[in-house]
mmCIF file of C-alpha atoms and ligand atoms in Angstrom:
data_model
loop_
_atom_site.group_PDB
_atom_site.id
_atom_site.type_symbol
_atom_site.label_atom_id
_atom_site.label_comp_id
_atom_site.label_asym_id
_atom_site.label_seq_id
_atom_site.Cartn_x
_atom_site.Cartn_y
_atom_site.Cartn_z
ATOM 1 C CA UNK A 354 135.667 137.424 130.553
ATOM 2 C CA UNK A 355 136.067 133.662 129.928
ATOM 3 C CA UNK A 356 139.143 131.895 130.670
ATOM 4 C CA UNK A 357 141.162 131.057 127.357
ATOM 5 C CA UNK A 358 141.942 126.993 127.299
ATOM 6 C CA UNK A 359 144.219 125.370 124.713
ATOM 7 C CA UNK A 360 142.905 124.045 121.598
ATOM 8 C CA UNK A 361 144.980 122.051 119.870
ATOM 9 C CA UNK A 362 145.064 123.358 116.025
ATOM 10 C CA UNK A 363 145.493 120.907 112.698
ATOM 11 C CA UNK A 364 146.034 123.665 110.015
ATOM 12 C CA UNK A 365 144.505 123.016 106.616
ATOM 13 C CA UNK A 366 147.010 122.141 104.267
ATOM 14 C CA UNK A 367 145.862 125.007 101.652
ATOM 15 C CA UNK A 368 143.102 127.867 102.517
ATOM 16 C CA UNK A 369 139.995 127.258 100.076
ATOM 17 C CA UNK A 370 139.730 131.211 100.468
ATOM 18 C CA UNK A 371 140.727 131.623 96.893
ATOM 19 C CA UNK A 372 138.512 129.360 95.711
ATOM 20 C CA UNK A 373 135.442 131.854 96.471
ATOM 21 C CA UNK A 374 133.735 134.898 94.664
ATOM 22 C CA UNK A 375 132.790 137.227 97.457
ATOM 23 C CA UNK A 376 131.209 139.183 95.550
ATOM 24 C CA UNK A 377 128.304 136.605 94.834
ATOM 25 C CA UNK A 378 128.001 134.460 98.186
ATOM 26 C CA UNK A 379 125.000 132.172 98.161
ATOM 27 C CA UNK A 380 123.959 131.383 102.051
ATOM 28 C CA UNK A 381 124.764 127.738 103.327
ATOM 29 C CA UNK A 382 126.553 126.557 100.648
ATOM 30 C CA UNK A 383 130.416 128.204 101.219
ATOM 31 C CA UNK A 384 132.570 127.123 104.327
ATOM 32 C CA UNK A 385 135.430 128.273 105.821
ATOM 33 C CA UNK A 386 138.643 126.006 106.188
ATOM 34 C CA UNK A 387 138.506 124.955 109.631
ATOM 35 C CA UNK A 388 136.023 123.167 112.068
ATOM 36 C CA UNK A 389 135.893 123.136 115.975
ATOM 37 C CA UNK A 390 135.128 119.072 117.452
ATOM 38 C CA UNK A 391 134.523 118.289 120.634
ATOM 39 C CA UNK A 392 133.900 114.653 122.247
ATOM 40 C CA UNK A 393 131.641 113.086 124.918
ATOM 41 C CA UNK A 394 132.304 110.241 126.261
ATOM 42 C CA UNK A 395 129.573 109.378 128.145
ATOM 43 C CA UNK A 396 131.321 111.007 130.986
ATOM 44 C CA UNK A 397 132.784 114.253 129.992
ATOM 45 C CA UNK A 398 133.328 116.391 127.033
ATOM 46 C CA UNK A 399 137.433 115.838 125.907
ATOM 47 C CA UNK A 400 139.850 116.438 122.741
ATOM 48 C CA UNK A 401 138.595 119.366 121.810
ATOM 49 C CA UNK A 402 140.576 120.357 118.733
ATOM 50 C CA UNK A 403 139.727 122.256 115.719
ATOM 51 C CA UNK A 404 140.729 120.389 112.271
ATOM 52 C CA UNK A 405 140.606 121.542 108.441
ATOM 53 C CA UNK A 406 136.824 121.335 107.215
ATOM 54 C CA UNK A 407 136.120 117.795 106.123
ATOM 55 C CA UNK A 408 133.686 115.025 105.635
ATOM 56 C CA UNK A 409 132.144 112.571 108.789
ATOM 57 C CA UNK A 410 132.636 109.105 108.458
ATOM 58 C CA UNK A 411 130.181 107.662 110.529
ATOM 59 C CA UNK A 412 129.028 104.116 111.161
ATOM 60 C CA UNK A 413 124.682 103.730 109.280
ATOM 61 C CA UNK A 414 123.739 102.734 112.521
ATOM 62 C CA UNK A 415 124.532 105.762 114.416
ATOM 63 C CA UNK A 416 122.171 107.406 116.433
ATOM 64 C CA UNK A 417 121.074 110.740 115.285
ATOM 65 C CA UNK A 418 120.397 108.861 111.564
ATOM 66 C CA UNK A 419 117.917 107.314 112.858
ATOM 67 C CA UNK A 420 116.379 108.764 116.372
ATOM 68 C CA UNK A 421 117.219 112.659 115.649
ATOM 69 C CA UNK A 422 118.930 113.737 118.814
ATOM 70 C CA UNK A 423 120.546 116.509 117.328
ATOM 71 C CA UNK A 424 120.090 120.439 117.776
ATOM 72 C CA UNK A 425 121.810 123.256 116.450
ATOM 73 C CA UNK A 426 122.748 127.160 116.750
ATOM 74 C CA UNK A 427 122.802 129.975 114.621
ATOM 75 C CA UNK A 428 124.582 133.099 114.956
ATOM 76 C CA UNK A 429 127.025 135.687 113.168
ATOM 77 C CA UNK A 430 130.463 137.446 113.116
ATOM 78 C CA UNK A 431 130.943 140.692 111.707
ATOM 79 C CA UNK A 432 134.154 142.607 110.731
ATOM 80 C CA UNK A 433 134.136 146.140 112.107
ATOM 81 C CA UNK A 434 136.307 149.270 110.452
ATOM 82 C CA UNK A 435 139.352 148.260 112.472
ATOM 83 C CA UNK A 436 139.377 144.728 110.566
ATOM 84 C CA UNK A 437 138.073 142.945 114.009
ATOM 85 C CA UNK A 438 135.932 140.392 114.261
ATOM 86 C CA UNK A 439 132.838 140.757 116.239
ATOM 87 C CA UNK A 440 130.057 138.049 117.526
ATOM 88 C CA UNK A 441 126.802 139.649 118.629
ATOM 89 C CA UNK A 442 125.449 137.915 122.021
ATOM 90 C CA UNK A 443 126.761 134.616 121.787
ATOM 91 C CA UNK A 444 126.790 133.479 125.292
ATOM 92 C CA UNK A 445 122.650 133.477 124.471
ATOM 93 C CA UNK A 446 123.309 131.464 122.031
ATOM 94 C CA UNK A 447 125.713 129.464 124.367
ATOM 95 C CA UNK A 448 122.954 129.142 127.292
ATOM 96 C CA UNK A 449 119.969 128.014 124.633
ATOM 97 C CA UNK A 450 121.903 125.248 123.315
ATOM 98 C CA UNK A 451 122.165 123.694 126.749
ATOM 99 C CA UNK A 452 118.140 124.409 127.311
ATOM 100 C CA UNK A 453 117.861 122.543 123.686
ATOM 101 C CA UNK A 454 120.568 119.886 124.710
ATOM 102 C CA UNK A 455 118.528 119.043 128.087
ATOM 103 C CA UNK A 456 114.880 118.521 126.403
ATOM 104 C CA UNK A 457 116.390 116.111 123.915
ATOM 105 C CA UNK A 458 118.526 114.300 126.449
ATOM 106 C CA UNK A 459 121.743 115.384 125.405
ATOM 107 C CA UNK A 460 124.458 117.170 127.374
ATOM 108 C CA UNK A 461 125.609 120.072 128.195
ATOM 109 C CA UNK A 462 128.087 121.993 126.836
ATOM 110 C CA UNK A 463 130.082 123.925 129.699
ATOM 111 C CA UNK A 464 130.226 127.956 128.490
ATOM 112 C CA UNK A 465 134.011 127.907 128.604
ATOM 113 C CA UNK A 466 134.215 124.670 125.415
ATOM 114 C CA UNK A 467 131.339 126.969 123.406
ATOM 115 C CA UNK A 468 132.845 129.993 123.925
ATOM 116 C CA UNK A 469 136.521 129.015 123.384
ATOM 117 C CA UNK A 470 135.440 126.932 120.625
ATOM 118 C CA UNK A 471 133.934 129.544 118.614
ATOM 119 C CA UNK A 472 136.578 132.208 119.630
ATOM 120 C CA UNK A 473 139.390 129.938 118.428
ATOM 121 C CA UNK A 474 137.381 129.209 115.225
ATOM 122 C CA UNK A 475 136.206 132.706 114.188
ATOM 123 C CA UNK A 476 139.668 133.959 115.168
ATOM 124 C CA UNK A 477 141.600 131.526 112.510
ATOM 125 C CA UNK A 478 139.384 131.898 110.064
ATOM 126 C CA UNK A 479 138.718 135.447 110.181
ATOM 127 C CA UNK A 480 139.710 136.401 106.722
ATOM 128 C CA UNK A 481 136.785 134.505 105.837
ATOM 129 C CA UNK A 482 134.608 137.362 107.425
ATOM 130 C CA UNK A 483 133.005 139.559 104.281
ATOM 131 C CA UNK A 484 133.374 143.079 104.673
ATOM 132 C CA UNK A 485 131.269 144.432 102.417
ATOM 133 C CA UNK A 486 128.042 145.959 103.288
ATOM 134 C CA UNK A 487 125.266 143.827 104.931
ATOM 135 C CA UNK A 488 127.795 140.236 104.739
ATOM 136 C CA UNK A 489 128.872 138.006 107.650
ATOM 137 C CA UNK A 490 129.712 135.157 108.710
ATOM 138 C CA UNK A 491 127.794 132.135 109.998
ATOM 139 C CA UNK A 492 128.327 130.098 112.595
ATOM 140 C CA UNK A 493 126.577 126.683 112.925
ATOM 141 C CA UNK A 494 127.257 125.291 116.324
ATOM 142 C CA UNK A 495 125.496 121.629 116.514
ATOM 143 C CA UNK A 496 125.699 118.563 118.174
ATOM 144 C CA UNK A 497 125.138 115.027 117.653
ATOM 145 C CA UNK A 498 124.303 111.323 119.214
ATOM 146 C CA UNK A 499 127.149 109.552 117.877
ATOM 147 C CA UNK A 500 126.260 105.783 119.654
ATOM 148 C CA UNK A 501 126.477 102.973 116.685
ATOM 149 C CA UNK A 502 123.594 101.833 118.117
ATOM 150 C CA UNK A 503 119.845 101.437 116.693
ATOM 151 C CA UNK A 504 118.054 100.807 120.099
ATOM 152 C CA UNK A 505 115.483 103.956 121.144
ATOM 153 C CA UNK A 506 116.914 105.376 124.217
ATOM 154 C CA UNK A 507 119.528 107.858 124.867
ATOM 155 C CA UNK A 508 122.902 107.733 123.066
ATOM 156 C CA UNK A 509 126.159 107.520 125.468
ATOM 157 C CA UNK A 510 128.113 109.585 123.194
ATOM 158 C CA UNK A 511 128.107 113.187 121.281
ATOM 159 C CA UNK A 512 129.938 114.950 119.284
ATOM 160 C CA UNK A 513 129.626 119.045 119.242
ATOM 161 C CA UNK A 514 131.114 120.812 116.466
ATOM 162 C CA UNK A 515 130.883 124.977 115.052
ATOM 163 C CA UNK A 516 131.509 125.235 111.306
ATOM 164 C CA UNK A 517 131.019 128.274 109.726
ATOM 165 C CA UNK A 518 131.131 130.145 106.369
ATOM 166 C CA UNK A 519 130.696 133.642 105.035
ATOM 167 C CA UNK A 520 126.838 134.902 103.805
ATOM 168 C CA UNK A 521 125.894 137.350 101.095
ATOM 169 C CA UNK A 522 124.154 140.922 102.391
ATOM 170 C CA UNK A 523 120.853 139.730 102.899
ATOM 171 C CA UNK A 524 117.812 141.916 101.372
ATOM 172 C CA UNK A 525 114.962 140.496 102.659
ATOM 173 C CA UNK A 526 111.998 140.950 100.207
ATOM 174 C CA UNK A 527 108.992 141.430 102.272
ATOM 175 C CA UNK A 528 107.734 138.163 102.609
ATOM 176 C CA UNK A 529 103.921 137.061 102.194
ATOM 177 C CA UNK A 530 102.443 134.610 105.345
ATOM 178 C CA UNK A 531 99.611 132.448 105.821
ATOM 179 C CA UNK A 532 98.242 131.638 108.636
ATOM 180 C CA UNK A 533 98.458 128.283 109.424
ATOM 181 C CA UNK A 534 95.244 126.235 110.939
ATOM 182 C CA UNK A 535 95.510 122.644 109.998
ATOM 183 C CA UNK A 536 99.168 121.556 110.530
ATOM 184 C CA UNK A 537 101.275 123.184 113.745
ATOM 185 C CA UNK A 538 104.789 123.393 114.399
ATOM 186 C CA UNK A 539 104.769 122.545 118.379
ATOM 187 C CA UNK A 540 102.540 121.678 120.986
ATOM 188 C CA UNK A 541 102.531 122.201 124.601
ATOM 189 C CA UNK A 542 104.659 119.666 126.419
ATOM 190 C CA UNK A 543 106.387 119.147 123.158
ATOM 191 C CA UNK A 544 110.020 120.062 121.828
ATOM 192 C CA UNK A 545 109.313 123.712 120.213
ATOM 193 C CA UNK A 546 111.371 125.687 122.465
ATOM 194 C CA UNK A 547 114.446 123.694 121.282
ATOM 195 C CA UNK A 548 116.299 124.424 118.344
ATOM 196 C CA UNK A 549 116.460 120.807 117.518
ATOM 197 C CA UNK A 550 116.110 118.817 113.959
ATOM 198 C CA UNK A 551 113.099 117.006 113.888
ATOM 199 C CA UNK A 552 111.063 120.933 114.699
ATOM 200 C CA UNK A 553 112.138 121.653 111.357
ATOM 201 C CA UNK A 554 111.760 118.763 109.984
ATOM 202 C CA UNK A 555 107.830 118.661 110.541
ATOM 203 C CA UNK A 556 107.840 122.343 109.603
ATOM 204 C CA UNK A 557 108.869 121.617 105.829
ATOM 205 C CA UNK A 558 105.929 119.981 104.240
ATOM 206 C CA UNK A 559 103.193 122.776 105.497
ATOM 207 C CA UNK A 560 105.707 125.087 104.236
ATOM 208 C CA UNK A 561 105.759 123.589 101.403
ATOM 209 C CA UNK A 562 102.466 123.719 100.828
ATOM 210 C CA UNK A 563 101.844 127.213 101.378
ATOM 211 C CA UNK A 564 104.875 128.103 98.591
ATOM 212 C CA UNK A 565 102.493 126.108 96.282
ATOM 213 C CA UNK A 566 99.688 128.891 97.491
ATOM 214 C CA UNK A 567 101.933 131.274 96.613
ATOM 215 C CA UNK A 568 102.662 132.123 100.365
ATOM 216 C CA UNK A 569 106.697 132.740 101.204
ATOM 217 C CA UNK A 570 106.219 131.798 105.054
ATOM 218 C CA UNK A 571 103.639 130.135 107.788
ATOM 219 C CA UNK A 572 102.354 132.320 110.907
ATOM 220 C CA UNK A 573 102.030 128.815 113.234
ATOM 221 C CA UNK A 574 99.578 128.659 115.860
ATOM 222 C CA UNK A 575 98.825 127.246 118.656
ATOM 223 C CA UNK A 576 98.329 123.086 118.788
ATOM 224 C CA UNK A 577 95.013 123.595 121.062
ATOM 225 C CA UNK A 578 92.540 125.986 119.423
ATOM 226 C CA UNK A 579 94.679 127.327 116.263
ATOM 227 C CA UNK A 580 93.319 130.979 117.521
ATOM 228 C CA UNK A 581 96.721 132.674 118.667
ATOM 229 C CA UNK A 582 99.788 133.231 116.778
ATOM 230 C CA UNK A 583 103.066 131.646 117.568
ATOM 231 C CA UNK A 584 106.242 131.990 115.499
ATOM 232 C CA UNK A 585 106.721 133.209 111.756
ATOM 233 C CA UNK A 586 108.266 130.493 109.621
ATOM 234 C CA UNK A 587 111.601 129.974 111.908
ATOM 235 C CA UNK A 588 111.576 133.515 113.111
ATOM 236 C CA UNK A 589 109.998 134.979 116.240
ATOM 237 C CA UNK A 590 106.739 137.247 114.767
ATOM 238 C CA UNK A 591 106.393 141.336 116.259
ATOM 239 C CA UNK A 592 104.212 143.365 115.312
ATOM 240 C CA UNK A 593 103.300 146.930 116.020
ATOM 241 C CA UNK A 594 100.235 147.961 116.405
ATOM 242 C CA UNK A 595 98.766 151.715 117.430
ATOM 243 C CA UNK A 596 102.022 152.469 119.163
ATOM 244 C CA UNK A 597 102.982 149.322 120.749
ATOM 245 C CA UNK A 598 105.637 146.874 119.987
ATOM 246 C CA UNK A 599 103.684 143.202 120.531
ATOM 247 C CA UNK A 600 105.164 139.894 120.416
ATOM 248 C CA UNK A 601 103.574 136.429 121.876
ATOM 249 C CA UNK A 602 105.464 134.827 125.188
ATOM 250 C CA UNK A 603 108.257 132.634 124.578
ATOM 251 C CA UNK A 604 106.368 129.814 126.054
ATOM 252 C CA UNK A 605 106.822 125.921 125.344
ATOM 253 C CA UNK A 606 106.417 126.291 122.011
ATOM 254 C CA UNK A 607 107.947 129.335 121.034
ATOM 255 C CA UNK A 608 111.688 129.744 120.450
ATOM 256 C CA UNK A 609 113.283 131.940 122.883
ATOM 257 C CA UNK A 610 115.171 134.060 119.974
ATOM 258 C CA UNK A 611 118.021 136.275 120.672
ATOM 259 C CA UNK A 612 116.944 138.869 118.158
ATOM 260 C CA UNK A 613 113.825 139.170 119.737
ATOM 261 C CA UNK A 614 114.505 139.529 123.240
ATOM 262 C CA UNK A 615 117.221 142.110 121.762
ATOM 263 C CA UNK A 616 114.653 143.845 119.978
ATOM 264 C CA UNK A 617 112.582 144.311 123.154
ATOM 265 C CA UNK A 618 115.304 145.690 124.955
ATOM 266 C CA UNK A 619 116.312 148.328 122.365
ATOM 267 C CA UNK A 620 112.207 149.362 122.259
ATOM 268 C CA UNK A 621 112.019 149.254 126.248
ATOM 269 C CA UNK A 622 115.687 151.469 126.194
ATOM 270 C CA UNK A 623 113.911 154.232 123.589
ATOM 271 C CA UNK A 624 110.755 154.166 125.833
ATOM 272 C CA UNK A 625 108.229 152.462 123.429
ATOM 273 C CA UNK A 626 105.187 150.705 124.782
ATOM 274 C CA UNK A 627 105.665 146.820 124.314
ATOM 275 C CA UNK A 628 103.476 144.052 125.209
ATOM 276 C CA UNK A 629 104.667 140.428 125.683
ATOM 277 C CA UNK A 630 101.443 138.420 125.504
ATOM 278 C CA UNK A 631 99.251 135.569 123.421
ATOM 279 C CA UNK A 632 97.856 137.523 120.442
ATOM 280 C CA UNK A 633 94.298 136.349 118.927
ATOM 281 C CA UNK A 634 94.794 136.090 114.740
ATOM 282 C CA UNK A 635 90.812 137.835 115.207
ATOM 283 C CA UNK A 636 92.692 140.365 116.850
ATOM 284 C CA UNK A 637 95.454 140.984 114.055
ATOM 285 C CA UNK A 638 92.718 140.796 111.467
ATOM 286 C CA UNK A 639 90.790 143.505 112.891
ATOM 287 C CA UNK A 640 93.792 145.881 113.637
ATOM 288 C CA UNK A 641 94.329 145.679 109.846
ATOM 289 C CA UNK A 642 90.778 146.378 109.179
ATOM 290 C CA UNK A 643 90.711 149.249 111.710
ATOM 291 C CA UNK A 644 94.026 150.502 109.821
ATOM 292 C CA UNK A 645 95.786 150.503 113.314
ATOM 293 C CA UNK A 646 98.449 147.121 112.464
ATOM 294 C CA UNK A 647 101.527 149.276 111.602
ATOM 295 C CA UNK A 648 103.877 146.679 111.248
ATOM 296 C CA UNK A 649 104.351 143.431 110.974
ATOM 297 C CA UNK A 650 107.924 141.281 110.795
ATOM 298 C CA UNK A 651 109.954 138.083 111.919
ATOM 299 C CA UNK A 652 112.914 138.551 114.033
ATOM 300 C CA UNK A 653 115.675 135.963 113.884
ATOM 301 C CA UNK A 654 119.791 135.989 113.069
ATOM 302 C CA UNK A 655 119.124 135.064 109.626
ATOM 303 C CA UNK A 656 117.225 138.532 108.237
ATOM 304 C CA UNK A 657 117.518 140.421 111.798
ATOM 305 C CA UNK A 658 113.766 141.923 110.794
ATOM 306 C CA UNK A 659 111.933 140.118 108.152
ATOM 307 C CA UNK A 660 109.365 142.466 106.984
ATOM 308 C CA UNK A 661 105.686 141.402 106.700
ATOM 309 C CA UNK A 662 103.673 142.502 103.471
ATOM 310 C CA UNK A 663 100.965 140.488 103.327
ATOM 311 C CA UNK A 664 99.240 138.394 105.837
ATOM 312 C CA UNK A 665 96.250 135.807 104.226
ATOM 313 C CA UNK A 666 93.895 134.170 107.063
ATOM 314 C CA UNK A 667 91.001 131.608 106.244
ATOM 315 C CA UNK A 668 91.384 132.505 102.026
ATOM 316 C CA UNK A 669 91.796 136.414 102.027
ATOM 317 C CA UNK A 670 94.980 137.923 101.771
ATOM 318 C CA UNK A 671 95.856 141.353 103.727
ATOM 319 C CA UNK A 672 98.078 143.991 102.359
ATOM 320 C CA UNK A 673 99.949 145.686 105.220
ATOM 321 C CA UNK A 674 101.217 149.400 105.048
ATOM 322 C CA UNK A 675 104.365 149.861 102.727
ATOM 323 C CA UNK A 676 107.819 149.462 104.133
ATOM 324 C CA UNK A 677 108.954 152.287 103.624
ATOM 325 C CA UNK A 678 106.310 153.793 106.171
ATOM 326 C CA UNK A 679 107.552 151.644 109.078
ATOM 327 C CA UNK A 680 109.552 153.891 111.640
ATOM 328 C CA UNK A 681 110.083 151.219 114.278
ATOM 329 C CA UNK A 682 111.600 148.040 112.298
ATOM 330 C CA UNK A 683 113.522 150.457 110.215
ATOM 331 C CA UNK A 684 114.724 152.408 113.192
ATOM 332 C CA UNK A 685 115.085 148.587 115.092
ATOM 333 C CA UNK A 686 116.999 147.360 112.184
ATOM 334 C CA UNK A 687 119.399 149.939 111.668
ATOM 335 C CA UNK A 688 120.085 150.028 115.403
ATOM 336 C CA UNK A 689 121.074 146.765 115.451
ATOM 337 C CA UNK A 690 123.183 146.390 112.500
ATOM 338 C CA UNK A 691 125.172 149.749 113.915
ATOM 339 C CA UNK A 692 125.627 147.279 117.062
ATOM 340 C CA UNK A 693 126.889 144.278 115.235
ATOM 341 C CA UNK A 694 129.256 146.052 113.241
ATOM 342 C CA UNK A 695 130.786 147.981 115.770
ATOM 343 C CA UNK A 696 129.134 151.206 113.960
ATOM 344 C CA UNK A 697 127.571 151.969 117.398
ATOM 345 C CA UNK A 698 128.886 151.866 120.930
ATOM 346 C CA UNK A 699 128.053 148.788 122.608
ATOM 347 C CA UNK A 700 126.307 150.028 125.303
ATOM 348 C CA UNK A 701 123.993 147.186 126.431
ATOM 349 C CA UNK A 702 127.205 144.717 126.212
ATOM 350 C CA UNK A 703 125.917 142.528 123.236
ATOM 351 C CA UNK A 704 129.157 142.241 120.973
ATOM 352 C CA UNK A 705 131.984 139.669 121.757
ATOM 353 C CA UNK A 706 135.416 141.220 120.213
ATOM 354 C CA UNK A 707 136.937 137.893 118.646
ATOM 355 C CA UNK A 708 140.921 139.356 118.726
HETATM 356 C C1 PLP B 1221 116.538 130.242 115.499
HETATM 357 C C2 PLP B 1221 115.082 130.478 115.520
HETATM 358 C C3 PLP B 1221 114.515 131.743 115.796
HETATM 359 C C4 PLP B 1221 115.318 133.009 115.891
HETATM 360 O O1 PLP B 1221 116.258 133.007 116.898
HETATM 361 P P1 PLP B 1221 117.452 134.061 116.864
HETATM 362 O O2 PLP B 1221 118.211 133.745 118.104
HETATM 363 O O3 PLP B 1221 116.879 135.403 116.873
HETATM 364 O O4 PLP B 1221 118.225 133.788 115.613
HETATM 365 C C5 PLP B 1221 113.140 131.836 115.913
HETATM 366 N N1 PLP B 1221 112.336 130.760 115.748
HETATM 367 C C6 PLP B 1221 112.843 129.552 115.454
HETATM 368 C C7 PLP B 1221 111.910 128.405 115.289
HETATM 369 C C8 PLP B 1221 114.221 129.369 115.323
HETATM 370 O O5 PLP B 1221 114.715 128.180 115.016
#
């Protein structure tokens, strides 16, 4: 259990809360009334606080404008049946931001501030936490160089804040991919294992590209040879094939995503083969042909399992099998939802009571 530390709380004048039709939330575009800010001086993270929601005034020369040492998190809270508030894993989330903050020469943020941040956070605002089926909320942990200084080199001072705001049930449409061979996402060596801004930055115009095609999502691969598969879009890519659960190594280049690893666990737990290893597209390709790719889908907090319908490599597109047929990200799917919503018992220790 983590140590509770004081937070000093500024209380927003008037709640927003009314302000918002929950029965129409569109994602990333709602927030909650309060924010969690920490400091660093150079030295030491201090005045830790959480304020009302509001606008940065920052100086044009800042930092991060300019140089993009910034990185981010991602995860949810859920309201159970007894009205609590629940946050699935976030001490992953917790540990990957300091990996991130390292590789972009930022620092760390101790597990206690993270934690207690988000605790505090979630906790005030939790009547901001949908309850109807399939909504959340999300939390956006980031941080930023906050130097007013345009020099390249490594700002003395961040500033780490968690916002967060309530999301709509997400149905995921299965989405249609391309497989991506001219443009790549990361390269050995480089920053693709952080969740940092610039990665999705670069990511936008290929993407971009491939909506013009028609295509919803890129399968990236690798920077060397473009032969094996890396990530789906900004989700983690599994497929099943025969009876085994695949999924590439989270390598330099992949990013180590919680839903993932949790997915392996669950698979491992119910005694299904899996196989953590590079994966050849020619090898995809002719599981479809050979009618033994059973599924296909990106993992990531966003969709939890993003289902695959179509796959298109070098000009021809791929129909996978229906949906509805797919036992294991079904099964997968529902297994973790019944987790995060405290439908399930906890037994593997993933869900963070907030109260
Ligand atoms: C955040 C992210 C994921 C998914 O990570 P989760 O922890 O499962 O949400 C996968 N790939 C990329 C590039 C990401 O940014």
């Amino acid at each position: 259990m983590v140590p509770t530390m004081e937070i000093p709380v500024t209380r927003a004048s008037q709640s927003k809360i009314n302000q918002v039709d929950f029965q129409n939330i569109q994602f990333g575009k709602v927030y909650s009334d309060h924010m969690f800010i920490a400091d660093y001086d150079g030295k030491q993270w201090s005045d830790l606080r959480i304020e009302p929601f509001a606008d940065l005034t920052m100086s044009p020369a800042t930092s991060v404008l300019h140089y993009g040492q910034s990185i981010f998190e991602g995860l949810k809270a859920y309201k159970n049946e007894a009205d609590e508030a629940l946050v699935f894993r976030p001490d992953r989330n917790a540990a990957r931001f300091n990996k991130s903050a390292v590789r972009m020469c930022m620092p760390e943020v101790s597990e206690d501030i993270f934690l207690n941040g988000l605790r505090e956070l979630v906790k005030l605002d939790k009547d901001w936490i949908p309850d109807r089926v399939g909504t959340s909320l999300y939390v956006r942990p980031f941080m930023i160089a906050t130097d007013e200084y345009i020099g390249v080199r490594p700002s003395q001072t961040y500033r780490f804040m968690i916002f967060t705001g309530p999301v709509g049930a997400y149905y995921s449409k299965p989405v249609r991919v391309k497989v991506e061979k001219q443009f790549v996402r990361a390269a050995e060596g480089g920053t693709g294992f952080s969740k940092t801004a610039g990665n999705y930055a670069g990511s936008l115009y290929p993407a971009q590209l491939a909506a013009q095609e028609g295509y919803d999502q890129l399968i990236w691969t690798d920077a060397n040879e473009h032969k094996y598969i890396e990530e789906a879009g900004t989700m983690n890519l599994m497929l099943v094939i025969d009876d085994t659960l695949l999924t590439p190594p989270t390598s330099g280049t992949i990013l180590d995503g919680i839903t993932r690893e949790s997915i392996l666990t669950l698979a491992q737990d119910w005694g299904m083969k899996t196989e953590v290893r590079r994966i050849s597209v020619k090898e995809i390709i002719q599981a479809i042909e050979q009618n033994r790719l059973k599924e296909a889908f990106g993992a990531g907090t966003a969709a939890t399992v993003a289902h695959i319908q179509a796959i298109a490599n070098d000009g021809i597109d791929y129909e996978l099998p229906p949906v509805e047929n797919r036992e294991f990200s079904n099964k997968v799917l529902k297994a973790l939802d019944d987790i995060k919503y405290g439908r399930a018992e906890d037994t593997q220790g993933w869900v963070m009571k907030v109260d």
